[in-house]
XYZ file of C-alpha atoms in Angstrom:
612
model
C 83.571 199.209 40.978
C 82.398 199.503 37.041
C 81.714 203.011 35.935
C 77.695 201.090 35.985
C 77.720 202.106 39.309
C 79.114 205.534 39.565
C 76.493 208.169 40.004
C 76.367 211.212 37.854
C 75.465 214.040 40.280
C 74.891 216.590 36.648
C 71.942 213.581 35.570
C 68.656 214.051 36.256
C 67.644 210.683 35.695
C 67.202 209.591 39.778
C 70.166 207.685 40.972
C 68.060 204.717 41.613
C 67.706 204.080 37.547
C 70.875 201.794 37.464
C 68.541 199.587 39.095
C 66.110 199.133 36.099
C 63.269 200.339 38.681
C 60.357 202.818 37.808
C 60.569 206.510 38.640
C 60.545 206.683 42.824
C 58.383 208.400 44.927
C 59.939 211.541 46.473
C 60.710 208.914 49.720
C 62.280 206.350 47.873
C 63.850 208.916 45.625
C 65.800 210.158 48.735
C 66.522 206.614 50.002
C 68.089 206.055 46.189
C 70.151 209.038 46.691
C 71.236 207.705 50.077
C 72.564 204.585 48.655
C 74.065 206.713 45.899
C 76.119 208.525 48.841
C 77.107 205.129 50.315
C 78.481 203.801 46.946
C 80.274 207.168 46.317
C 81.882 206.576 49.923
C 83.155 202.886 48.853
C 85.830 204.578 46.843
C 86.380 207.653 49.447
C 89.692 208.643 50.509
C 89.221 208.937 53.461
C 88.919 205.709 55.163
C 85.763 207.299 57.779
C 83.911 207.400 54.919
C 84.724 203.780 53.725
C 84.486 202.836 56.972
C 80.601 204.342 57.114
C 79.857 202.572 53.868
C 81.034 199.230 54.090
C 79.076 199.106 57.915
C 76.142 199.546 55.094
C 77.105 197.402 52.510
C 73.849 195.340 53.363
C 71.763 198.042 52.184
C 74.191 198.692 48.786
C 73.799 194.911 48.328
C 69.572 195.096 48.598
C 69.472 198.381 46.470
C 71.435 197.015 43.922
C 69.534 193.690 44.078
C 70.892 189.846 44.064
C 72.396 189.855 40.490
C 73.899 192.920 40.367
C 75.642 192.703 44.159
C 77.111 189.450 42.436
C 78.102 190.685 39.199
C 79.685 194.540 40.546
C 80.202 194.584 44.420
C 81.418 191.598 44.978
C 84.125 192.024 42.433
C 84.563 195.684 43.273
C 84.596 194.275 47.544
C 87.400 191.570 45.732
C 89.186 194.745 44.691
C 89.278 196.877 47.324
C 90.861 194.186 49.669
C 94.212 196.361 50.163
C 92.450 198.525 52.825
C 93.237 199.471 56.227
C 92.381 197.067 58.723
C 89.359 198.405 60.544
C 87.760 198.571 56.662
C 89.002 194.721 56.605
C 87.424 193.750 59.895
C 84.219 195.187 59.542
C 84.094 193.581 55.566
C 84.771 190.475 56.680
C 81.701 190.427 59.368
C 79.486 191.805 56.985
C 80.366 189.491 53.936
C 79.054 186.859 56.271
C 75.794 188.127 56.409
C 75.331 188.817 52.786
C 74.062 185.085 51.806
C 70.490 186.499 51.049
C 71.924 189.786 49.517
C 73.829 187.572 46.490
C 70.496 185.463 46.002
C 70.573 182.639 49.367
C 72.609 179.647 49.958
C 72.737 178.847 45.765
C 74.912 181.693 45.068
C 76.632 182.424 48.267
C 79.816 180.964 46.844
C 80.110 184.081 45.814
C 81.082 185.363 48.895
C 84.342 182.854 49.150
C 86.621 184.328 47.296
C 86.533 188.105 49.033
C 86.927 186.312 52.024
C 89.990 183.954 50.971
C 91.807 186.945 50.055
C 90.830 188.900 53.615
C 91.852 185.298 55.890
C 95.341 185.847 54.551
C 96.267 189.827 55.913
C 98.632 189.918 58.266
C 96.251 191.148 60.854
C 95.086 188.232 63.270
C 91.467 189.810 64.330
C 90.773 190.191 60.607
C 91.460 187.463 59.905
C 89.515 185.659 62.446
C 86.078 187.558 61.114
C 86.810 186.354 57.752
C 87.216 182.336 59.087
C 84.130 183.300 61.092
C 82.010 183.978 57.792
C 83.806 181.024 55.903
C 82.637 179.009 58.466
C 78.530 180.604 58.762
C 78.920 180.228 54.944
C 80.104 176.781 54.715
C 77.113 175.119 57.087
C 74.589 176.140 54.445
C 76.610 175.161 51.672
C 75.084 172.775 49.594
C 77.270 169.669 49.310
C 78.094 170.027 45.530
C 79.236 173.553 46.104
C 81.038 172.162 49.163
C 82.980 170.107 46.872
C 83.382 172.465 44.370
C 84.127 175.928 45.539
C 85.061 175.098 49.408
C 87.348 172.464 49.522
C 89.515 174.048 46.932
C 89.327 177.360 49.056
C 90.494 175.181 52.141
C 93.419 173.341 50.367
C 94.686 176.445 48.821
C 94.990 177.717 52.322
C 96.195 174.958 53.854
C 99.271 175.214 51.119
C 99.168 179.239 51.331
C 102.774 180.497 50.795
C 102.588 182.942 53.912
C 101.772 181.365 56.929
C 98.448 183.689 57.211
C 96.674 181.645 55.115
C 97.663 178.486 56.562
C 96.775 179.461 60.151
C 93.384 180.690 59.206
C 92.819 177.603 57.383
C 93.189 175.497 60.582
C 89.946 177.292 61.713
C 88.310 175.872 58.821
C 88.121 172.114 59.184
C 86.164 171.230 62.118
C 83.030 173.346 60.051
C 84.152 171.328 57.138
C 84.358 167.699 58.183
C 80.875 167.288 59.846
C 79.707 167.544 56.173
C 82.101 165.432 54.643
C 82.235 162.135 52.768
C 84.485 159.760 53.908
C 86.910 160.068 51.153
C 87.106 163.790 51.725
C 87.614 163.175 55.626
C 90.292 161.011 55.213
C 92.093 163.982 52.979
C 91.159 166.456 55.472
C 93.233 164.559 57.868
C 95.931 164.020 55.825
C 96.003 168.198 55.529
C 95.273 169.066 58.981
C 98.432 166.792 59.872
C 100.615 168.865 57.610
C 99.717 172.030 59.557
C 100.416 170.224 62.676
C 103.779 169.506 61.696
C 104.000 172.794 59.469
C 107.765 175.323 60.122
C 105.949 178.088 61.610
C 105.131 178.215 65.089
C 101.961 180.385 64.972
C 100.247 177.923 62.440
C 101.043 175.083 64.901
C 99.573 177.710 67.576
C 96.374 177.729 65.547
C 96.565 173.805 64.924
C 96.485 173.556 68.507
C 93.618 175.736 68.754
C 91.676 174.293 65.909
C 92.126 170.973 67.330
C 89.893 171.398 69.977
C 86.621 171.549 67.885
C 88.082 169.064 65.788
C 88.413 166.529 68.511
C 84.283 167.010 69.049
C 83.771 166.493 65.612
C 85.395 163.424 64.685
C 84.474 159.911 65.542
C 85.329 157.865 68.501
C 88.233 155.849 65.590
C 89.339 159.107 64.092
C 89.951 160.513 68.446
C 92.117 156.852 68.698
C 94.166 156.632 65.066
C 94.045 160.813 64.341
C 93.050 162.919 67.052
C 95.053 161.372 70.034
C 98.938 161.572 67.661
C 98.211 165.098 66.544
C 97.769 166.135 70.157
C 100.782 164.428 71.064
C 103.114 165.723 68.687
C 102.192 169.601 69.757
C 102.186 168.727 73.366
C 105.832 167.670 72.674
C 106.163 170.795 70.714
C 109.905 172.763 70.880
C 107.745 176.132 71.491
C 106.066 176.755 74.927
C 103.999 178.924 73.651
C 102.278 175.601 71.475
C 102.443 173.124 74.003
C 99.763 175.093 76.620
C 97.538 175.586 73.999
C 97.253 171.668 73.957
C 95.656 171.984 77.177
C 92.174 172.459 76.400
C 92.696 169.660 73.594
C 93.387 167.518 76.281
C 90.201 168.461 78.416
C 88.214 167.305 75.190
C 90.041 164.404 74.480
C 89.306 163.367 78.156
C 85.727 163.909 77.356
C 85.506 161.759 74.619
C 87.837 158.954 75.963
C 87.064 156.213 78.758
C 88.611 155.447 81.835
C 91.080 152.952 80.965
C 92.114 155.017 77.431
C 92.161 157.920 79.295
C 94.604 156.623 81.681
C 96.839 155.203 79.187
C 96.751 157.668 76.338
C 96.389 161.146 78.285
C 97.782 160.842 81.729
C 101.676 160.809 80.617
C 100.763 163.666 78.573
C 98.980 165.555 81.729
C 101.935 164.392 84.290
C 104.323 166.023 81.474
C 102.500 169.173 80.916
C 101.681 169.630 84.839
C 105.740 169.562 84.906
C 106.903 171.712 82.236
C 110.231 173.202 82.473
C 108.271 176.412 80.601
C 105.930 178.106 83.646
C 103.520 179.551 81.322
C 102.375 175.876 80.169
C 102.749 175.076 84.086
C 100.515 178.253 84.190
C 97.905 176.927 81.682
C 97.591 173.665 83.699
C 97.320 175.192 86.726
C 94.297 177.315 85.719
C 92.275 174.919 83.777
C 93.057 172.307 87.074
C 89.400 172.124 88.023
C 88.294 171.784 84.205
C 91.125 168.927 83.842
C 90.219 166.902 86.759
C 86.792 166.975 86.343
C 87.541 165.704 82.513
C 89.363 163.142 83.767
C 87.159 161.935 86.426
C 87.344 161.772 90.148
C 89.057 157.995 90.737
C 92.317 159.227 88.340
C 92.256 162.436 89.968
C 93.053 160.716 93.771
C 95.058 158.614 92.496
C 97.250 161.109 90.145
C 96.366 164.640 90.217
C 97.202 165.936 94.041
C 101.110 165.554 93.598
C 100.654 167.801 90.795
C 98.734 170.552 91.934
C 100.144 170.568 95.712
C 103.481 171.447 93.624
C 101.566 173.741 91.598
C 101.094 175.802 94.940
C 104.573 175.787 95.776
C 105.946 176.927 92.631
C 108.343 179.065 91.988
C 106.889 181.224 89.867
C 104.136 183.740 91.083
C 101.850 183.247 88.463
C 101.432 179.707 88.577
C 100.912 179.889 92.499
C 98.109 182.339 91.565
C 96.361 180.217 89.086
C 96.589 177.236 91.396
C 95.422 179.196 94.134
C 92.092 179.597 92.203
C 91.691 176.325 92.277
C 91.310 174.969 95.198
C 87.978 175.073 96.069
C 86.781 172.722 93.214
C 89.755 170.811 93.097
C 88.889 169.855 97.172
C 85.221 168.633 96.042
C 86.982 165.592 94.104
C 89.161 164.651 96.806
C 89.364 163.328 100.439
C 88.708 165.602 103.726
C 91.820 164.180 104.696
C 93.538 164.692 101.697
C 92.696 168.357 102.203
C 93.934 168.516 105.409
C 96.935 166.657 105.709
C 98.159 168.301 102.204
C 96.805 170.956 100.721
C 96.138 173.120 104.461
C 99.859 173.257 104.781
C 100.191 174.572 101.181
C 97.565 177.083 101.771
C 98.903 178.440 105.067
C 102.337 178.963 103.333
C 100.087 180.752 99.867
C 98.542 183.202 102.952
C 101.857 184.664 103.746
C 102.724 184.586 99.913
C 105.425 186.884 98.726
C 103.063 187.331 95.744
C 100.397 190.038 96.090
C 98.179 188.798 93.608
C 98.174 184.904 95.398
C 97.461 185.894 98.534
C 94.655 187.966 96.693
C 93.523 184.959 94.836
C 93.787 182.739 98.024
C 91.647 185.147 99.681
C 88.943 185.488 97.346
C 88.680 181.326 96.944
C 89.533 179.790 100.237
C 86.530 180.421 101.859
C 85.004 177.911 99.322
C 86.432 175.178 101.098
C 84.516 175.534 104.231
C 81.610 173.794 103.500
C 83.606 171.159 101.977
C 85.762 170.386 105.326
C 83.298 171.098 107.881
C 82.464 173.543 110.981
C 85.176 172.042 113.262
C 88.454 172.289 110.639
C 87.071 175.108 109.593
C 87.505 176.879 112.968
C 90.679 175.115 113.890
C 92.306 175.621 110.378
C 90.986 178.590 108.158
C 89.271 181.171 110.805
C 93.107 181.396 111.296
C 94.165 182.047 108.149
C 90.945 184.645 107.298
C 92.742 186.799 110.841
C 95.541 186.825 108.915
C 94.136 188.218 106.070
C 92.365 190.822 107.487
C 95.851 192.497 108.266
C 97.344 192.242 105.059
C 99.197 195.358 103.203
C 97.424 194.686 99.914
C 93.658 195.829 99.944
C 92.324 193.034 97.117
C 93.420 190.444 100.306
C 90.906 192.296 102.821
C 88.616 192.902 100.422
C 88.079 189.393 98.879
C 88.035 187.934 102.445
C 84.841 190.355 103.543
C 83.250 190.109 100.203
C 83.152 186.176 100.760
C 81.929 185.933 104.454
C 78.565 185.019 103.387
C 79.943 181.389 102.332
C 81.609 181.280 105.556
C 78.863 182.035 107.413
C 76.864 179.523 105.755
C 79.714 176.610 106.777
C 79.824 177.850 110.664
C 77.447 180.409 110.958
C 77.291 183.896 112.089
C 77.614 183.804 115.505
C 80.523 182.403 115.286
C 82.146 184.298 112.158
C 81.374 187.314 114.327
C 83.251 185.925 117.479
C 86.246 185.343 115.462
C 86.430 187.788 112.866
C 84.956 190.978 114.724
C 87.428 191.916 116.844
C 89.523 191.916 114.047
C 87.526 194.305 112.405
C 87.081 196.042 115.302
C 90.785 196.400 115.592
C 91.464 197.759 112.303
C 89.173 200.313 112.444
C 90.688 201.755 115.428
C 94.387 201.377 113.828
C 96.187 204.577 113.903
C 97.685 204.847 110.731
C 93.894 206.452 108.997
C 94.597 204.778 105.892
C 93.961 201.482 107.334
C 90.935 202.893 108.522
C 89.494 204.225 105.964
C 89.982 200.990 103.977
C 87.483 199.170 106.510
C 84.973 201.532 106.153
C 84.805 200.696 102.858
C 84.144 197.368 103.203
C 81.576 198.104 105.472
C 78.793 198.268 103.049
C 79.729 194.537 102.297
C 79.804 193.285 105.696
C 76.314 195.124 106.014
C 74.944 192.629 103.624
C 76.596 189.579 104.973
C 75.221 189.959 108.685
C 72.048 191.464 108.021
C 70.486 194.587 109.448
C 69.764 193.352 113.142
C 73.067 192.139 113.857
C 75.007 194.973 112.152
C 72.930 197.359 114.345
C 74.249 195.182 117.077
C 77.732 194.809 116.322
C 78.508 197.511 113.897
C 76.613 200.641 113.967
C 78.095 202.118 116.991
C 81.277 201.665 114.808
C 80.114 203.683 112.282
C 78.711 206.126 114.240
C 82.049 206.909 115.991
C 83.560 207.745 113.129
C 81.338 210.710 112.140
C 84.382 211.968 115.174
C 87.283 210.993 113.636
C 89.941 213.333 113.651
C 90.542 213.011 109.914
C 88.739 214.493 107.702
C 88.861 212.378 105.090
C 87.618 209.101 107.631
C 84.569 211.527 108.489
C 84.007 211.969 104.598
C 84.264 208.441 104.394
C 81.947 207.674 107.377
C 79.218 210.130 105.728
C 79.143 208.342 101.923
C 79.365 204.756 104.261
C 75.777 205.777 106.169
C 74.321 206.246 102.381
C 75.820 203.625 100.998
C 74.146 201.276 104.441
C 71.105 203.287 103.927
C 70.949 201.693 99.937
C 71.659 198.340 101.563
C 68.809 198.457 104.518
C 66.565 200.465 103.365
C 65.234 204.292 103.916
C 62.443 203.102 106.992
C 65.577 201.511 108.654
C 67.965 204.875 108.431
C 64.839 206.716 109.578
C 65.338 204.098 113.134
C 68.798 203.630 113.596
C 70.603 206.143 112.101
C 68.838 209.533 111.905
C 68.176 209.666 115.582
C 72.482 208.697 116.206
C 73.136 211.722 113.606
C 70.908 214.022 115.285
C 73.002 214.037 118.441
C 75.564 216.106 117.366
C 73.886 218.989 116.036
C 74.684 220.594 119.507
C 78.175 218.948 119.811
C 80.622 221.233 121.478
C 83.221 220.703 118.333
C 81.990 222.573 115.253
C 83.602 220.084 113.573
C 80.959 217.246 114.485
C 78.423 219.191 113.842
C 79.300 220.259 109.964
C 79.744 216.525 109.645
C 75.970 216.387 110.928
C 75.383 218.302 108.215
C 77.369 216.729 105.523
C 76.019 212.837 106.889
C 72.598 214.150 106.695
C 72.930 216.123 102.817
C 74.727 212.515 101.721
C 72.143 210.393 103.093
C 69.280 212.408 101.696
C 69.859 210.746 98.312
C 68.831 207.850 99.281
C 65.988 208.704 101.328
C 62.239 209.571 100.187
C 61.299 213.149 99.274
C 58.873 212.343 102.347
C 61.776 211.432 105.000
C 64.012 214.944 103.509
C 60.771 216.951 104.632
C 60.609 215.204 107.570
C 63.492 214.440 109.072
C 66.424 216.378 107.233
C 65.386 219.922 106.281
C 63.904 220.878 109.893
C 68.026 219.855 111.252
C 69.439 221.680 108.201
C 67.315 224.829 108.847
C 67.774 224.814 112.484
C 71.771 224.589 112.030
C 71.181 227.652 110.030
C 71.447 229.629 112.835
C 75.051 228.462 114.293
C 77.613 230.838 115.446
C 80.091 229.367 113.214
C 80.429 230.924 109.651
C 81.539 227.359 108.030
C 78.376 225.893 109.515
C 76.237 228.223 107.812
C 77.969 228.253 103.940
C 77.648 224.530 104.395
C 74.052 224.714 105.325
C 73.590 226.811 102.460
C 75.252 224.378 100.060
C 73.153 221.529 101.781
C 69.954 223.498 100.706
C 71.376 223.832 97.340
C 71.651 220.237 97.089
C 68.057 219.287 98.721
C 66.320 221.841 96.231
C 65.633 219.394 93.492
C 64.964 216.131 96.205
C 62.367 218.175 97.053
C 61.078 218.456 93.560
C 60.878 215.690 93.114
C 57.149 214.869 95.223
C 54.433 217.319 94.960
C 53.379 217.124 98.511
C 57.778 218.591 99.191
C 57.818 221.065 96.438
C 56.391 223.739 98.047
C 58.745 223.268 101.142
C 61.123 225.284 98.437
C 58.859 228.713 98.902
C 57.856 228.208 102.966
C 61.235 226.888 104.327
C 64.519 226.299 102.296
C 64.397 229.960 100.544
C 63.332 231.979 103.769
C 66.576 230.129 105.120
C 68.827 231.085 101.778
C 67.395 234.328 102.059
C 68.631 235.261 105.465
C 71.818 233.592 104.709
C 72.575 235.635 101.677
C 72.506 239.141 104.255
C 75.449 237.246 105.964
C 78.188 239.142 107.384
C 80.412 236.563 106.104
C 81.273 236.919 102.633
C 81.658 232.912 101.895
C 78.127 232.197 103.597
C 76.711 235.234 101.448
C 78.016 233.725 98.781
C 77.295 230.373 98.908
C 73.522 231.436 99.444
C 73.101 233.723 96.823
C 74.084 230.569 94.410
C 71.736 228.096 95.810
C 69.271 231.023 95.184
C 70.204 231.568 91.661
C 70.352 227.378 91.424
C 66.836 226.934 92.333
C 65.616 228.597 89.000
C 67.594 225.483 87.502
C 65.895 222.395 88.311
């Protein structure tokens, strides 16, 4: 930056003079010295400090004022390119944002050449930023500055010795062409071929890419003489990695085509694609299925697309069975029931026993899509089947996905009978004996809660839960006590206070100490979610009472259940003085304890309740 701009901290002249201002107040005298700081920092070693600064640069820019942010940080910004990347990435946001800073849309050319230099580092997320701005720049170009300053930019990237510049230029020309004259479009095209056809494989990536937007911006000629070869020649590309970016060039060519072009220009190119000797392209196709076929339209899909994506469920590679897998819910709305049936069932009955966690995962959390689409009847005789099978399976994203999507189910055949076929299933896997299976249902309790509702879970489900609060393993009856708070958030604290309070208070005089601490620890969970009200009522008496148990490891975990209902109780006026009458008479008498542990764990809910 010129020495202009330098501030001399031995001057007394306020730092803000070097904007030809009068002598500031003592606030904008400090705001002066601010900036000062934040120029200083442009130069600063240490890159947190350039970092800081250029995240300000808008500010610089305003204190320095149009002309001078044109005349000294720009060129200084031109300068100071060779920076780390972070510096870069942030610069080449901001510069974007700068147009009124260097005097509005007249002078923003400005702005170019800073971000030229920046589109050509080797780093790809700078670089993006920087053909961001070009691009918010370019729109408010006026068209003689479009011509003279942007165009030239563009072709001198297009021609850029590294390949940087010439894959950030691809990014340019969809912005670009909407404004131009024909002569210019006609040269565009001419350019944008050469990076089609250009040596390096990641500027062809970015053609690709680019080609996209360019396909919406053209006209319906330029999609039939232009567009329409380009695509061709990448989706016949040497490199994989190319040819499934032309994927989503061929969703908007589809778009923009009718049904007759469509099937003669873009259906060898799908059929080729959906075939690919290269699985991620295979992979590509497979995921954007849906997208494709609803591009295409629904006659071309029956008559073309099922082949395809039937062998898109048996392929051999994982991946692709995954992404397929995903789509079969929307792919099924464009085709025939029987269709469905006859081949894609068979398909999806072989995906259900899937080698491949993550398709039988993917399966699971989209089949249930197509039950409304095939009816009440297949769906019992065909996929109630399959969801059974599911249930049991090793990998917990499969059990999961299946519960978490009963509600569409339930829609297609209803409850009744979901319940009838999928309950004892349930059922069954909550009394497996390995716990871990188990404790996995319980889990997914909370989501079957919503799906049935809160009178038929009390009338399927509850005395599930309940039972196991008496699990042998502890870490099933932790479970059990976090799943009554977790049903408590889904039904509500009047409906806890009905059906599960009452089931909870039965074994505070169970035989097994065990059941009773877990009284006490499904009680201090549940609290939470309960009114300060319904604690006073209906938890503290139980808690107090259990105070008086024979067993020492009742009584330190009644004291530690106090500790925690001290500030629920503080939290209503009409509860906080519950505090003083109940729970510290209780801590009080607990902290005499002949057992060291309950003294202990007393005295600290004592010293607690000075905390909150």
């Amino acid at each position: 930056m010129s020495t202009d701009m330098e501030i001399d901290s031995n001057n007394t002249v306020p730092p803000t003079e070097f904007m030809d201002e009068d002598p500031p107040a003592m606030n904008e005298q400090q705001e002066s010295n601010n900036v000062a700081v934040l120029i200083d920092e442009l130069k600063h070693e240490d890159v947190t400090f350039r970092l800081n600064s250029i995240k300000k640069i808008d500010i610089i820019a305003n204190a320095l004022g149009a002309e001078r942010t044109r005349n000294e940080l720009i060129p200084f910004l031109q300068e100071s390119i060779d920076d780390e990347d972070e510096v870069l990435l942030v610069l080449a946001e901001k510069l974007g944002s700068l147009v009124n800073a260097v005097g509005g849309n007249e002078f923003s050319y400005y702005l170019l050449p800073p971000l030229e230099n920046i589109a050509a580092v080797e780093e790809a997320s700078v670089r993006d930023k920087a053909v961001a701005s070009l691009c918010r720049i370019a729109q408010d170009l006026p068209e003689d500055h479009l011509d003279k300053y942007f165009v030239p930019l563009l072709k001198r990237l297009s021609v850029g010795d590294w390949f940087t510049s010439r894959t950030s230029a691809t990014g340019l020309y969809s912005t670009i062409y909407k404004k131009a004259s024909p002569a210019l479009k006609a040269e565009l095209k001419t350019l944008f071929a050469q990076l089609v056809e250009d040596d390096s494989p990641m500027v062809r990536r970015a053609a690709a890419k680019a080609l996209v937007n360019l396909a919406t911006e053209v006209s319906d000629e330029d999609i039939l003489s232009t567009i329409i070869p380009l695509f061709q020649k990448l989706a016949q590309d040497d490199q994989d990695s190319v040819r499934l970016l032309t994927v989503e060039v061929l969703v908007a060519l589809a778009k923009r085509l009718s049904k007759e072009q469509t099937k003669e220009l873009l259906l060898p190119a799908f059929m080729a694609l959906a075939n690919d000797k290269a699985w991620r392209v295979r992979y590509m196709v497979a995921s954007k299925y849906v997208e494709l076929s609803e591009a295409f339209g629904q006659e071309l899909v029956r008559e073309n697309f099922t082949e395809a994506f039937v062998s898109m469920l048996k392929d051999t590679e994982g991946e692709v069975r995954t992404a397929a897998a995903s789509q079969i819910p929307g792919f099924a709305k464009l085709i025939d029931e029987a269709v469905i049936i006859e081949q894609l069932l068979p398909c999806i009955k072989a995906l259900a026993a899937d080698a491949n966690q993550h398709a039988r995962a993917a399966l699971a959390k989209d089949i249930s899509g197509l039950a409304p689409i095939i009816g009440q009847d297949a769906t019992m005789e065909h996929l109630l089947p399959l969801f059974l099978v599911q249930l049991t399976d090793d990998f917990p994203d499969v059990r999961l996905n299946v519960i978490s999507n009963l509600e569409t189910i339930n829609k297609a055949i209803g409850i009744e009978r979901v319940s009838q076929a999928l309950l004892p299933a349930i059922v069954e896997l909550s009394e497996d004996k390995q716990w871990r299976i188990r404790l996995a249902i319980i889990e997914y309790i909370p989501l079957l809660a919503k799906q049935f509702g809160s009178k038929f879970f009390e009338e399927k489900l509850l005395e599930l839960c309940m039972s196991w609060l008496r699990d042998l393993v502890f870490s099933i009856r932790e479970a059990a006590t976090k799943n009554l708070m977790k049903l408590t958030e889904v039904f509500g604290a009047e409906w806890a206070k009905t059906a599960i309070i009452p089931e909870v208070m039965k074994m505070m005089s169970d035989e097994n100490y065990l059941h009773r601490m877990t009284t006490i620890f499904a009680l201090t969970t549940m609290a939470e979610a309960l009114t300060p009200v319904m604690v006073k009522e209906y938890i503290l008496p139980i808690i107090t009472e259990m105070s008086k148990d024979p067993i020492p490891n009742i009584r330190f975990n009644v004291a530690k259940s106090l500790e925690t209902l001290i500030p629920l109780l503080k939290k209503d006026t009409s509860t906080t003085e519950l505090i003083e009458i109940s729970v510290k008479p209780t801590l009080e008498k607990l902290s005499t304890d002949q057992d060291v542990d309950v003294k202990f764990f007393a005295i600290r809910a004592l010293e607690s309740n000075g905390k909150y």
